[in-house]
C-alpha positions in Angstrom: -119.8 -26.5 9.8 -115.8 -25.9 10.1 -114.6 -22.7 11.0 -112.3 -20.7 8.5 -109.1 -21.5 10.2 -109.9 -25.2 11.0 -109.1 -28.0 8.6 -111.9 -29.4 6.5 -112.3 -32.5 8.8 -112.4 -30.3 11.8 -110.3 -29.8 14.7 -108.4 -32.8 15.8 -109.1 -34.2 19.1 -106.6 -33.7 22.2 -104.9 -37.3 22.6 -103.7 -35.7 26.0 -106.6 -34.6 27.5 -106.5 -30.8 26.2 -102.8 -30.1 28.1 -100.2 -29.3 25.6 -97.0 -31.4 26.6 -94.5 -28.4 25.0 -96.3 -25.6 26.9 -93.5 -25.8 29.3 -90.8 -25.2 27.0 -92.3 -22.1 25.3 -90.3 -18.9 25.7 -91.9 -15.6 26.1 -90.7 -12.5 24.2 -88.9 -11.1 27.3 -87.0 -14.2 27.9 -85.7 -14.3 24.1 -84.6 -10.5 24.3 -82.8 -11.2 27.6 -81.0 -14.1 26.2 -77.0 -13.6 25.7 -75.5 -15.4 23.0 -72.0 -16.7 23.7 -69.6 -18.2 20.9 -67.1 -20.9 22.5 -63.5 -20.9 21.3 -62.2 -24.2 19.7 -60.5 -25.2 23.2 -63.8 -24.8 24.8 -65.5 -26.9 22.4 -62.8 -29.7 22.9 -63.4 -29.4 26.7 -60.6 -27.3 27.6 -61.3 -24.5 30.2 -60.5 -21.2 28.6 -62.2 -17.6 28.0 -65.0 -17.5 25.6 -64.0 -14.2 24.3 -60.5 -13.0 24.7 -60.2 -9.4 25.5 -58.3 -7.3 22.8 -57.3 -4.4 24.6 -55.6 -6.7 27.4 -53.8 -8.3 24.6 -52.5 -5.5 22.8 -51.3 -4.1 26.3 -49.4 -7.1 27.0 -47.9 -7.1 23.3 -46.8 -3.4 23.5 -45.0 -3.7 26.6 -43.2 -6.7 25.7 -42.0 -5.1 22.6 -40.8 -2.2 24.7 -38.9 -4.3 27.0 -37.4 -6.0 23.9 -36.1 -2.8 22.5 -34.6 -1.6 25.6 -32.7 -5.1 25.8 -31.5 -4.5 22.1 -30.2 -1.0 23.1 -28.5 -2.0 26.1 -26.9 -5.1 24.4 -25.9 -2.6 21.6 -24.5 0.1 23.7 -22.4 -2.7 25.7 -21.1 -4.1 22.8 -19.8 -0.9 21.5 -18.0 -0.4 24.8 -16.5 -3.5 24.9 -15.2 -3.5 21.5 -13.8 0.0 21.9 -12.1 -0.9 25.2 -11.0 -4.6 24.5 -10.3 -4.5 20.7 -6.4 -5.2 20.2 -5.9 -3.1 16.9 -5.0 0.2 17.0 -4.6 2.5 14.2 -1.1 2.9 13.1 0.9 5.9 14.3 1.3 8.9 11.9 5.1 8.7 11.3 6.7 11.4 9.6 9.4 10.3 7.2 13.2 10.6 8.4 15.9 12.6 6.3 17.5 10.6 3.8 21.2 10.0 4.8 23.8 10.0 1.9 27.0 8.8 1.7 29.0 9.4 -1.6 32.2 7.7 -2.3 34.3 8.7 -5.4 36.6 6.2 -7.0 39.7 7.6 -8.4 41.6 5.5 -10.9 45.3 4.6 -10.5 46.1 5.5 -14.1 44.6 6.9 -17.2 41.0 6.4 -17.8 40.6 4.0 -21.0 39.2 5.2 -24.1 37.4 4.0 -27.3 34.3 3.3 -28.9 31.3 2.4 -26.3 30.8 -1.3 -27.8 34.2 -2.2 -27.4 34.7 -0.7 -24.1 31.6 -2.4 -22.8 32.9 -6.0 -24.4 36.0 -5.6 -22.7 34.3 -4.7 -19.2 32.7 -6.5 -16.3 29.7 -4.8 -17.8 29.9 -7.2 -21.0 27.2 -9.7 -19.5 24.9 -6.9 -18.1 21.4 -6.2 -19.5 20.3 -3.0 -21.0 18.4 -0.5 -19.2 15.2 -1.4 -17.0 15.7 -5.0 -18.2 18.5 -5.2 -15.8 16.7 -4.4 -12.8 14.6 -7.5 -12.0 11.8 -8.2 -9.6 12.6 -11.0 -6.9 10.3 -13.9 -6.3 7.5 -12.5 -4.1 5.4 -13.7 -1.6 3.3 -12.5 1.5 4.8 -11.5 4.8 3.2 -11.7 8.3 1.0 -8.3 7.9 1.5 -7.5 4.2 -0.2 -9.4 1.5 1.8 -10.7 -1.8 0.5 -7.7 -4.0 1.3 -5.1 -1.3 4.9 -6.6 -1.5 4.9 -6.5 -5.3 3.7 -3.1 -5.2 6.5 -1.9 -2.9 9.2 -3.8 -5.3 7.6 -2.2 -8.4 7.8 1.4 -6.7 11.6 0.7 -5.9 12.1 -0.3 -9.5 10.5 2.7 -10.8 12.6 5.1 -8.8 15.8 3.4 -10.1 14.4 3.8 -13.6 13.5 7.4 -13.3 16.9 8.1 -11.2 19.5 6.0 -12.9 18.3 5.4 -16.6 15.8 8.4 -17.5 18.1 10.6 -20.2 16.5 13.9 -19.3 17.4 13.2 -15.7 21.1 12.0 -16.3 21.6 15.2 -18.3 20.3 17.5 -15.7 17.2 18.6 -17.8 14.4 17.5 -15.1 14.1 16.1 -11.7 10.4 15.6 -11.9 10.5 11.8 -12.7 12.3 11.4 -9.4 10.2 13.9 -7.3 6.9 12.2 -8.0 8.0 9.1 -6.4 9.3 10.4 -3.1 7.3 10.6 0.3 6.0 14.5 0.6 7.7 14.7 4.0 10.9 14.3 2.5 10.4 16.7 -0.7 12.0 19.8 1.1 15.1 18.0 1.7 15.0 16.7 -2.1 14.4 20.4 -3.4 17.2 21.9 -1.3 19.4 19.2 -2.5 18.7 20.0 -6.2 18.8 23.8 -5.7 21.7 24.2 -3.4 23.7 20.7 -3.0 26.1 20.5 -0.1 28.4 17.7 1.0 26.8 17.3 4.4 25.6 13.9 4.1 22.3 15.3 3.6 22.0 17.5 0.5 23.8 15.7 -2.1 21.7 15.6 -5.2 24.1 12.6 -6.2 22.3 10.5 -3.3 18.9 10.9 -4.9 19.7 10.4 -8.6 22.4 10.3 -11.0 23.4 13.5 -12.9 26.0 14.6 -15.4 27.1 17.9 -16.0 26.0 18.6 -19.5 28.8 20.9 -20.1 31.5 18.3 -19.4 30.0 15.0 -20.8 27.4 13.6 -22.9 26.0 10.2 -23.6 27.8 8.0 -26.0 25.2 5.4 -25.6 21.7 6.1 -24.5 21.0 2.7 -22.9 23.2 1.9 -19.8 24.2 -1.7 -18.5 22.9 -2.7 -15.4 22.7 -5.5 -12.9 21.8 -6.0 -9.3 19.2 -7.3 -6.8 16.2 -6.2 -4.9 15.5 -7.5 -1.3 12.3 -7.1 0.8 11.6 -7.5 4.5 8.7 -6.4 6.9 10.3 -4.7 9.8 7.2 -3.9 11.7 3.4 -4.6 11.4 3.2 -1.4 9.5 6.2 -1.0 7.5 8.0 -2.8 4.7 11.5 -2.3 3.8 13.1 -2.6 0.3 17.0 -2.4 -0.5 18.2 -2.0 -3.9 21.7 -3.0 -4.8 22.6 -2.1 -8.3 25.6 -1.4 -10.5 24.8 0.9 -13.5 27.8 1.5 -16.5 27.6 4.4 -18.6 29.1 5.2 -21.9 30.2 8.6 -22.0 31.9 11.4 -24.3 33.7 14.7 -23.6 31.3 17.4 -24.4 34.1 19.8 -25.6 37.6 18.8 -26.8 39.8 18.6 -24.0 42.5 16.1 -22.5 42.6 12.9 -24.2 41.7 11.9 -27.8 38.9 14.0 -29.0 35.1 11.9 -29.5 36.7 9.0 -27.5 34.1 7.4 -25.4 34.8 6.1 -21.8 33.0 4.1 -19.1 31.5 5.5 -15.9 30.5 3.1 -13.1 28.0 3.9 -10.5 27.1 1.4 -7.6 24.1 2.4 -5.7 22.3 0.9 -2.6 19.4 2.3 -1.8 17.1 1.5 1.3 13.5 2.1 0.8 10.7 2.1 3.5 7.0 1.8 2.8 3.6 2.3 5.1 0.4 1.4 3.5 -0.3 4.8 2.4 2.9 5.1 0.6 2.0 1.8 -1.0 -1.7 3.5 -1.7 0.1 6.4 -3.3 2.8 4.7 -5.1 5.6 6.6 -3.4 8.5 5.8 -1.2 10.6 7.0 1.8 14.4 6.6 1.2 16.2 5.8 4.3 19.7 5.7 2.9 21.5 6.1 -0.1 25.3 4.8 -0.5 27.0 5.7 -3.7 30.2 4.6 -5.2 31.2 6.1 -8.4 34.1 6.3 -10.7 36.5 7.2 -12.2 36.6 10.5 -11.0 38.9 12.4 -8.7 38.7 12.5 -5.0 39.2 16.2 -4.5 36.0 17.0 -6.8 32.8 18.5 -5.4 30.4 15.7 -6.4 27.3 16.8 -4.2 25.8 18.3 -7.4 26.6 16.6 -10.6 29.1 13.7 -11.0 32.3 14.8 -12.4 33.8 11.8 -14.6 37.3 11.7 -15.5 37.3 11.4 -19.4 39.4 9.3 -21.8 42.9 9.3 -21.2 42.7 11.8 -18.0 44.1 10.9 -14.6 43.2 11.6 -11.1 46.0 13.8 -9.6 47.5 12.3 -6.4 45.8 8.9 -6.8 48.8 6.8 -7.8 49.9 6.4 -4.2 47.2 3.9 -3.7 46.3 5.2 -0.3 42.4 5.0 -0.3 40.9 1.6 -0.1 40.7 -0.2 -3.5 37.3 -0.6 -4.4 35.5 -2.6 -7.1 31.9 -1.1 -7.8 31.1 -4.2 -9.7 31.3 -6.5 -6.5 28.1 -7.6 -5.1 26.8 -6.9 -1.7 26.9 -3.9 0.6 29.3 -1.3 -0.6 31.9 -0.3 1.7 31.4 3.0 2.6 34.3 5.3 2.9 34.2 8.8 4.5 36.5 10.3 1.7 37.6 8.5 -1.3 38.2 5.0 -2.8 40.7 3.6 -5.5 38.7 2.2 -8.3 39.8 -1.3 -8.7 41.7 -1.7 -12.1 39.7 -4.9 -12.9 36.4 -2.6 -12.8 37.9 -0.6 -15.9 38.0 -2.2 -19.4 41.1 -4.3 -20.4 43.5 -2.7 -23.0 
């Protein structure tokens, strides 16, 4: 009878004579426990020799030391670049140069005969100012362009500031009548404000402190404006003088129609013409352009008709219709035409007003 664990047909006979052919490959429990599993890398599976297991600690140490070396190299490179740029960079910041004092030349122009009088429109029509434009429209900006170190917009800004100054000091009615100087003061370099204020408060004929070198002003006790719009003609020119400086030259003639403020010599109420030729030399650095202000270098003024002996360091002193300049008939001073273009011929004392510069009778 078959055993409980045997098959029903009984135990199969051993074909090998009773020896198990697989007995030699059976592993006991101690061998299995002692076995170490090792997973090969892809390179090893491809036949390339390499470590089966990579050491993470070694890799991290190598990576950390490499990053530290790279960081040190970057710091050294940045430090060396900073030193190189500081030593070899050709750009140098502009020197903070203070504005120079304005140099003023004032030349009164005395007529040879009596001053012509009449109505403003008639006088202007018979004078060289007949073709001049009215007010600010007579101050035209030239065609602009860039210079070596200043852009076209910077050049345009310099020309615009120069025009604004001419309008504020030659055409503003309240400035002409002496009521205010604020429009002019706002456009002047701060370094020159002390000189300007002294010229206004205590004018002197010393070449530095004549208010007529800064602006056109008439004594309201003597004359009033017969026409509120002066006639103007002239030119503006620009040039780069240094890498940090632009200069603008304004050369303009202004013609004013005036009336006596009180009855005096000559027909009462008759108007007369008064002509002022101004050449002003402006200078601008980049800070001036940014702040919309100007430094005035020189101002040359020829104005008439007025007597040579009058003090014109403060208000201008126009001769009114019918008046004469005493001692001017001799013609000793050089004849000067304030309507002539180009740089005015400066005289240290006085000039004779060219008869052609006055209205024809």
